[in-house]
Amino acid sequence: MGLQYFTALRSLYSANNQSIPFYNCRNLKRIKVPEGVTNCQNAFKNCAALVFIELPSTLTGTINYYTFGGNPSTPANKKLVVHFNSPLGMTANGQYGTYCGTFNRGIYVPDAHIDEFRAANVWKNNNIYPLSEWDGTT
């Protein structure tokens, strides 16, 4: 089954795999990636409607340019909630450089690690809040 079958996907809250390819899911608005997923590289490229992403503590490695963006039409009105304890590295992609995305509604991180995220390259360009302040809304 090809990716073309998922372009109308609007939300997903359960999966049993270790990577999450939602590349070009232009209608995807919200996603809560389940524990166990370890890779999200290129996962949300061209997901133009995406406004909420929740990432599990099991995510490892790096986040590359296309993980959250790669499309200028992607809305800036996004919220990111992460459960991993240290900022994942960001990789550069040629002319585009390093990119975390713009999360105007904030990035929520584990309370004990908020200073690490606020100081980390690229992450620090966003508003970082303690996870305890997240009200659970998407």
Short mmCIF file of N, CA and C in Angstrom, two decimals:
data_model
loop_
_atom_site.label_atom_id
_atom_site.label_comp_id
_atom_site.label_asym_id
_atom_site.label_seq_id
_atom_site.Cartn_x
_atom_site.Cartn_y
_atom_site.Cartn_z
N MET A 1 0.85 -1.17 0.00
CA MET A 1 0.00 0.00 0.00
C MET A 1 0.90 1.23 0.00
N GLY A 2 0.63 2.15 -0.87
CA GLY A 2 1.46 3.34 -0.98
C GLY A 2 0.97 4.50 -0.13
N LEU A 3 1.82 5.51 -0.03
CA LEU A 3 1.50 6.69 0.77
C LEU A 3 0.29 7.45 0.25
N GLN A 4 -0.04 7.29 -1.03
CA GLN A 4 -1.17 8.02 -1.59
C GLN A 4 -2.47 7.70 -0.88
N TYR A 5 -2.55 6.57 -0.19
CA TYR A 5 -3.77 6.19 0.51
C TYR A 5 -3.97 6.95 1.82
N PHE A 6 -2.96 7.64 2.26
CA PHE A 6 -3.03 8.32 3.55
C PHE A 6 -3.09 9.84 3.44
N THR A 7 -3.18 10.39 2.26
CA THR A 7 -3.16 11.84 2.11
C THR A 7 -4.37 12.52 2.72
N ALA A 8 -5.47 11.81 2.90
CA ALA A 8 -6.67 12.40 3.51
C ALA A 8 -6.72 12.19 5.02
N LEU A 9 -5.72 11.53 5.59
CA LEU A 9 -5.67 11.28 7.03
C LEU A 9 -5.69 12.58 7.81
N ARG A 10 -6.56 12.66 8.83
CA ARG A 10 -6.67 13.89 9.63
C ARG A 10 -6.07 13.74 11.01
N SER A 11 -6.12 12.57 11.62
CA SER A 11 -5.51 12.37 12.94
C SER A 11 -5.23 10.90 13.14
N LEU A 12 -4.27 10.61 14.02
CA LEU A 12 -3.90 9.24 14.33
C LEU A 12 -3.40 9.21 15.75
N TYR A 13 -3.90 8.31 16.53
CA TYR A 13 -3.49 8.21 17.92
C TYR A 13 -3.04 6.82 18.32
N SER A 14 -2.82 5.93 17.38
CA SER A 14 -2.36 4.59 17.72
C SER A 14 -1.61 4.00 16.53
N ALA A 15 -0.49 3.36 16.83
CA ALA A 15 0.28 2.66 15.81
C ALA A 15 1.21 1.68 16.50
N ASN A 16 1.58 0.65 15.81
CA ASN A 16 2.47 -0.36 16.39
C ASN A 16 3.73 -0.53 15.55
N ASN A 17 4.37 0.56 15.20
CA ASN A 17 5.60 0.47 14.44
C ASN A 17 6.65 1.38 15.04
N GLN A 18 7.87 1.31 14.49
CA GLN A 18 8.96 2.09 15.07
C GLN A 18 9.27 3.36 14.30
N SER A 19 8.70 3.53 13.15
CA SER A 19 8.88 4.78 12.42
C SER A 19 7.52 5.27 11.92
N ILE A 20 7.46 6.55 11.61
CA ILE A 20 6.17 7.14 11.29
C ILE A 20 6.24 7.99 10.02
N PRO A 21 5.95 7.42 8.87
CA PRO A 21 6.02 8.17 7.62
C PRO A 21 4.69 8.78 7.23
N PHE A 22 4.48 10.04 7.55
CA PHE A 22 3.26 10.73 7.17
C PHE A 22 3.53 11.81 6.14
N TYR A 23 4.63 11.68 5.44
CA TYR A 23 5.03 12.56 4.36
C TYR A 23 3.86 12.82 3.42
N ASN A 24 3.57 14.08 3.16
CA ASN A 24 2.51 14.51 2.24
C ASN A 24 1.09 14.25 2.71
N CYS A 25 0.87 14.00 3.98
CA CYS A 25 -0.50 13.87 4.50
C CYS A 25 -1.02 15.28 4.74
N ARG A 26 -1.48 15.91 3.70
CA ARG A 26 -1.83 17.33 3.73
C ARG A 26 -3.02 17.67 4.61
N ASN A 27 -3.82 16.69 4.98
CA ASN A 27 -4.99 16.94 5.84
C ASN A 27 -4.75 16.57 7.29
N LEU A 28 -3.59 15.98 7.59
CA LEU A 28 -3.28 15.57 8.97
C LEU A 28 -3.20 16.81 9.86
N LYS A 29 -4.02 16.87 10.90
CA LYS A 29 -4.06 18.02 11.80
C LYS A 29 -3.39 17.74 13.13
N ARG A 30 -3.58 16.55 13.67
CA ARG A 30 -3.06 16.22 15.00
C ARG A 30 -2.50 14.81 14.99
N ILE A 31 -1.40 14.63 15.73
CA ILE A 31 -0.87 13.29 15.86
C ILE A 31 -0.22 13.12 17.23
N LYS A 32 -0.54 12.01 17.87
CA LYS A 32 0.12 11.60 19.09
C LYS A 32 0.87 10.32 18.74
N VAL A 33 2.18 10.43 18.68
CA VAL A 33 3.02 9.29 18.31
C VAL A 33 3.18 8.41 19.55
N PRO A 34 2.87 7.13 19.45
CA PRO A 34 2.88 6.25 20.62
C PRO A 34 4.28 5.89 21.09
N GLU A 35 4.38 5.51 22.35
CA GLU A 35 5.63 5.00 22.91
C GLU A 35 6.06 3.80 22.07
N GLY A 36 7.36 3.66 21.89
CA GLY A 36 7.90 2.57 21.09
C GLY A 36 8.45 3.05 19.76
N VAL A 37 7.90 4.15 19.25
CA VAL A 37 8.41 4.72 18.00
C VAL A 37 9.76 5.35 18.30
N THR A 38 10.76 5.06 17.46
CA THR A 38 12.11 5.55 17.71
C THR A 38 12.60 6.54 16.66
N ASN A 39 11.94 6.64 15.51
CA ASN A 39 12.43 7.45 14.41
C ASN A 39 11.31 8.31 13.84
N CYS A 40 11.60 9.59 13.62
CA CYS A 40 10.59 10.45 12.98
C CYS A 40 11.19 11.29 11.86
N GLN A 41 12.34 10.88 11.32
CA GLN A 41 12.94 11.67 10.24
C GLN A 41 12.01 11.72 9.04
N ASN A 42 11.85 12.90 8.48
CA ASN A 42 10.99 13.16 7.32
C ASN A 42 9.52 12.88 7.57
N ALA A 43 9.14 12.58 8.79
CA ALA A 43 7.81 12.07 9.08
C ALA A 43 6.68 13.01 8.70
N PHE A 44 6.84 14.30 8.87
CA PHE A 44 5.72 15.22 8.70
C PHE A 44 5.93 16.24 7.59
N LYS A 45 6.82 15.94 6.66
CA LYS A 45 7.07 16.87 5.55
C LYS A 45 5.79 17.06 4.75
N ASN A 46 5.51 18.31 4.44
CA ASN A 46 4.35 18.70 3.63
C ASN A 46 3.01 18.36 4.29
N CYS A 47 2.99 18.24 5.59
CA CYS A 47 1.73 18.07 6.32
C CYS A 47 1.22 19.48 6.63
N ALA A 48 0.68 20.12 5.63
CA ALA A 48 0.37 21.54 5.69
C ALA A 48 -0.66 21.92 6.74
N ALA A 49 -1.53 21.01 7.14
CA ALA A 49 -2.58 21.34 8.12
C ALA A 49 -2.19 21.01 9.56
N LEU A 50 -1.02 20.43 9.75
CA LEU A 50 -0.61 19.93 11.07
C LEU A 50 -0.46 21.05 12.10
N VAL A 51 -1.19 20.96 13.21
CA VAL A 51 -1.12 21.97 14.26
C VAL A 51 -0.72 21.40 15.62
N PHE A 52 -0.70 20.06 15.77
CA PHE A 52 -0.33 19.46 17.05
C PHE A 52 0.44 18.17 16.83
N ILE A 53 1.59 18.07 17.52
CA ILE A 53 2.41 16.86 17.46
C ILE A 53 2.80 16.51 18.88
N GLU A 54 2.59 15.26 19.28
CA GLU A 54 3.06 14.77 20.58
C GLU A 54 4.02 13.62 20.31
N LEU A 55 5.26 13.76 20.80
CA LEU A 55 6.31 12.78 20.54
C LEU A 55 6.65 12.00 21.81
N PRO A 56 6.92 10.69 21.68
CA PRO A 56 7.14 9.83 22.84
C PRO A 56 8.55 9.93 23.42
N SER A 57 8.72 9.38 24.60
CA SER A 57 10.03 9.35 25.25
C SER A 57 10.99 8.41 24.53
N THR A 58 10.48 7.50 23.72
CA THR A 58 11.32 6.50 23.04
C THR A 58 11.99 7.03 21.78
N LEU A 59 11.67 8.24 21.36
CA LEU A 59 12.28 8.81 20.17
C LEU A 59 13.77 9.01 20.40
N THR A 60 14.59 8.62 19.44
CA THR A 60 16.05 8.75 19.57
C THR A 60 16.62 9.31 18.28
N GLY A 61 17.90 9.57 18.30
CA GLY A 61 18.58 10.01 17.09
C GLY A 61 18.47 11.49 16.86
N THR A 62 18.25 11.85 15.61
CA THR A 62 18.20 13.25 15.23
C THR A 62 16.90 13.58 14.52
N ILE A 63 16.63 14.85 14.45
CA ILE A 63 15.48 15.36 13.71
C ILE A 63 16.05 16.13 12.54
N ASN A 64 15.66 15.76 11.33
CA ASN A 64 16.22 16.45 10.18
C ASN A 64 15.29 17.55 9.67
N TYR A 65 15.72 18.22 8.63
CA TYR A 65 15.01 19.39 8.13
C TYR A 65 13.54 19.10 7.83
N TYR A 66 13.26 17.97 7.25
CA TYR A 66 11.89 17.68 6.81
C TYR A 66 11.00 17.07 7.88
N THR A 67 11.49 16.88 9.07
CA THR A 67 10.65 16.27 10.10
C THR A 67 9.40 17.09 10.36
N PHE A 68 9.54 18.38 10.55
CA PHE A 68 8.40 19.23 10.89
C PHE A 68 7.98 20.18 9.78
N GLY A 69 8.77 20.32 8.75
CA GLY A 69 8.44 21.35 7.78
C GLY A 69 8.74 20.95 6.36
N GLY A 70 9.58 21.76 5.73
CA GLY A 70 9.90 21.53 4.35
C GLY A 70 8.89 22.13 3.40
N ASN A 71 7.90 22.81 3.96
CA ASN A 71 6.86 23.39 3.12
C ASN A 71 6.49 24.74 3.72
N PRO A 72 6.71 25.81 2.99
CA PRO A 72 6.41 27.13 3.54
C PRO A 72 4.94 27.34 3.87
N SER A 73 4.05 26.50 3.34
CA SER A 73 2.63 26.68 3.65
C SER A 73 2.23 26.01 4.96
N THR A 74 3.16 25.26 5.58
CA THR A 74 2.85 24.63 6.85
C THR A 74 2.52 25.70 7.87
N PRO A 75 1.40 25.58 8.59
CA PRO A 75 0.98 26.64 9.50
C PRO A 75 1.96 26.85 10.65
N ALA A 76 2.16 28.09 11.01
CA ALA A 76 3.03 28.40 12.13
C ALA A 76 2.31 28.21 13.46
N ASN A 77 1.01 28.04 13.42
CA ASN A 77 0.21 27.91 14.63
C ASN A 77 0.24 26.47 15.13
N LYS A 78 1.44 26.01 15.53
CA LYS A 78 1.63 24.62 15.93
C LYS A 78 2.03 24.51 17.39
N LYS A 79 1.70 23.36 17.97
CA LYS A 79 2.10 23.03 19.33
C LYS A 79 2.83 21.69 19.28
N LEU A 80 3.95 21.60 20.01
CA LEU A 80 4.72 20.36 20.08
C LEU A 80 4.85 19.96 21.54
N VAL A 81 4.55 18.71 21.84
CA VAL A 81 4.72 18.16 23.18
C VAL A 81 5.70 17.01 23.06
N VAL A 82 6.80 17.07 23.83
CA VAL A 82 7.79 15.99 23.78
C VAL A 82 7.94 15.35 25.15
N HIS A 83 8.21 14.06 25.13
CA HIS A 83 8.39 13.32 26.38
C HIS A 83 9.81 12.80 26.54
N PHE A 84 10.71 13.10 25.57
CA PHE A 84 12.10 12.67 25.74
C PHE A 84 12.82 13.68 26.62
N ASN A 85 13.87 13.22 27.32
CA ASN A 85 14.48 14.01 28.38
C ASN A 85 15.59 14.96 27.95
N SER A 86 16.04 14.89 26.73
CA SER A 86 17.05 15.84 26.28
C SER A 86 16.75 16.19 24.83
N PRO A 87 17.13 17.39 24.41
CA PRO A 87 16.83 17.82 23.05
C PRO A 87 17.52 16.92 22.03
N LEU A 88 16.76 16.38 21.11
CA LEU A 88 17.35 15.58 20.05
C LEU A 88 18.11 16.52 19.13
N GLY A 89 19.18 16.01 18.54
CA GLY A 89 19.96 16.81 17.62
C GLY A 89 19.19 17.15 16.37
N MET A 90 19.58 18.23 15.74
CA MET A 90 18.97 18.65 14.49
C MET A 90 20.03 18.52 13.40
N THR A 91 19.66 17.97 12.28
CA THR A 91 20.62 17.84 11.19
C THR A 91 20.36 18.88 10.12
N ALA A 92 21.40 19.22 9.40
CA ALA A 92 21.28 20.19 8.32
C ALA A 92 20.96 19.45 7.03
N ASN A 93 20.33 20.14 6.11
CA ASN A 93 20.01 19.55 4.82
C ASN A 93 20.36 20.55 3.73
N GLY A 94 21.60 20.52 3.31
CA GLY A 94 22.05 21.37 2.22
C GLY A 94 21.74 22.83 2.44
N GLN A 95 21.14 23.46 1.47
CA GLN A 95 20.87 24.89 1.49
C GLN A 95 19.87 25.30 2.56
N TYR A 96 19.08 24.36 3.05
CA TYR A 96 18.03 24.71 4.00
C TYR A 96 18.53 24.88 5.43
N GLY A 97 19.70 24.33 5.73
CA GLY A 97 20.22 24.45 7.08
C GLY A 97 19.42 23.64 8.08
N THR A 98 19.56 24.00 9.32
CA THR A 98 18.89 23.27 10.38
C THR A 98 17.52 23.88 10.64
N TYR A 99 16.53 23.04 10.90
CA TYR A 99 15.17 23.54 11.02
C TYR A 99 14.41 22.73 12.06
N CYS A 100 13.80 23.41 12.98
CA CYS A 100 12.95 22.74 13.97
C CYS A 100 11.50 23.05 13.69
N GLY A 101 11.25 24.09 12.98
CA GLY A 101 9.88 24.51 12.74
C GLY A 101 9.54 25.68 13.65
N THR A 102 8.42 26.26 13.41
CA THR A 102 7.94 27.34 14.25
C THR A 102 6.72 26.84 14.98
N PHE A 103 6.82 26.81 16.28
CA PHE A 103 5.73 26.32 17.11
C PHE A 103 5.19 27.49 17.93
N ASN A 104 4.36 28.32 17.29
CA ASN A 104 3.84 29.53 17.94
C ASN A 104 3.07 29.23 19.21
N ARG A 105 2.50 28.05 19.30
CA ARG A 105 1.74 27.68 20.49
C ARG A 105 2.63 27.00 21.52
N GLY A 106 3.93 26.94 21.25
CA GLY A 106 4.89 26.46 22.23
C GLY A 106 5.32 25.02 22.06
N ILE A 107 6.45 24.74 22.72
CA ILE A 107 6.97 23.38 22.83
C ILE A 107 6.97 23.05 24.31
N TYR A 108 6.33 21.96 24.67
CA TYR A 108 6.23 21.52 26.06
C TYR A 108 7.16 20.34 26.27
N VAL A 109 8.04 20.46 27.28
CA VAL A 109 9.08 19.46 27.52
C VAL A 109 9.05 19.03 28.99
N PRO A 110 9.67 17.88 29.31
CA PRO A 110 9.71 17.45 30.71
C PRO A 110 10.29 18.55 31.61
N ASP A 111 9.62 18.80 32.71
CA ASP A 111 9.99 19.90 33.62
C ASP A 111 11.46 19.89 34.03
N ALA A 112 11.98 18.73 34.36
CA ALA A 112 13.35 18.63 34.87
C ALA A 112 14.39 18.96 33.80
N HIS A 113 13.98 19.06 32.54
CA HIS A 113 14.94 19.27 31.45
C HIS A 113 14.68 20.55 30.66
N ILE A 114 13.85 21.42 31.20
CA ILE A 114 13.48 22.63 30.47
C ILE A 114 14.68 23.51 30.14
N ASP A 115 15.64 23.62 31.05
CA ASP A 115 16.81 24.46 30.79
C ASP A 115 17.65 23.92 29.64
N GLU A 116 17.74 22.59 29.53
CA GLU A 116 18.49 21.98 28.42
C GLU A 116 17.86 22.35 27.08
N PHE A 117 16.54 22.27 27.00
CA PHE A 117 15.84 22.59 25.75
C PHE A 117 15.96 24.08 25.43
N ARG A 118 15.85 24.92 26.45
CA ARG A 118 15.93 26.37 26.22
C ARG A 118 17.32 26.81 25.76
N ALA A 119 18.34 26.01 26.06
CA ALA A 119 19.71 26.35 25.68
C ALA A 119 20.15 25.64 24.39
N ALA A 120 19.43 24.64 23.96
CA ALA A 120 19.86 23.81 22.83
C ALA A 120 19.71 24.53 21.50
N ASN A 121 20.71 24.32 20.65
CA ASN A 121 20.70 24.89 19.31
C ASN A 121 19.38 24.55 18.62
N VAL A 122 18.79 25.50 17.96
CA VAL A 122 17.55 25.42 17.20
C VAL A 122 16.32 25.37 18.11
N TRP A 123 16.29 24.49 19.10
CA TRP A 123 15.15 24.42 20.02
C TRP A 123 14.93 25.77 20.69
N LYS A 124 16.03 26.43 21.04
CA LYS A 124 15.95 27.69 21.79
C LYS A 124 15.26 28.81 21.01
N ASN A 125 15.03 28.61 19.72
CA ASN A 125 14.36 29.62 18.90
C ASN A 125 12.84 29.59 19.06
N ASN A 126 12.34 28.73 19.91
CA ASN A 126 10.91 28.59 20.16
C ASN A 126 10.60 28.88 21.62
N ASN A 127 9.34 29.07 21.92
CA ASN A 127 8.91 29.23 23.31
C ASN A 127 8.82 27.85 23.94
N ILE A 128 9.64 27.62 24.97
CA ILE A 128 9.71 26.32 25.63
C ILE A 128 9.02 26.43 26.99
N TYR A 129 8.10 25.50 27.26
CA TYR A 129 7.34 25.49 28.51
C TYR A 129 7.47 24.14 29.20
N PRO A 130 7.34 24.12 30.53
CA PRO A 130 7.36 22.84 31.24
C PRO A 130 6.11 22.02 30.93
N LEU A 131 6.29 20.73 30.82
CA LEU A 131 5.18 19.82 30.50
C LEU A 131 4.05 19.93 31.51
N SER A 132 4.38 20.28 32.75
CA SER A 132 3.35 20.42 33.79
C SER A 132 2.37 21.56 33.48
N GLU A 133 2.75 22.49 32.60
CA GLU A 133 1.86 23.59 32.23
C GLU A 133 0.96 23.26 31.03
N TRP A 134 1.21 22.12 30.38
CA TRP A 134 0.38 21.73 29.24
C TRP A 134 -0.98 21.32 29.75
N ASP A 135 -2.01 21.88 29.19
CA ASP A 135 -3.38 21.61 29.66
C ASP A 135 -4.02 20.41 28.98
N GLY A 136 -3.27 19.70 28.17
CA GLY A 136 -3.78 18.51 27.52
C GLY A 136 -4.50 18.76 26.21
N THR A 137 -4.63 20.03 25.82
CA THR A 137 -5.33 20.32 24.57
C THR A 137 -4.40 20.13 23.39
N THR A 138 -5.02 19.86 22.26
CA THR A 138 -4.25 19.68 21.04
C THR A 138 -4.42 20.90 20.16
#
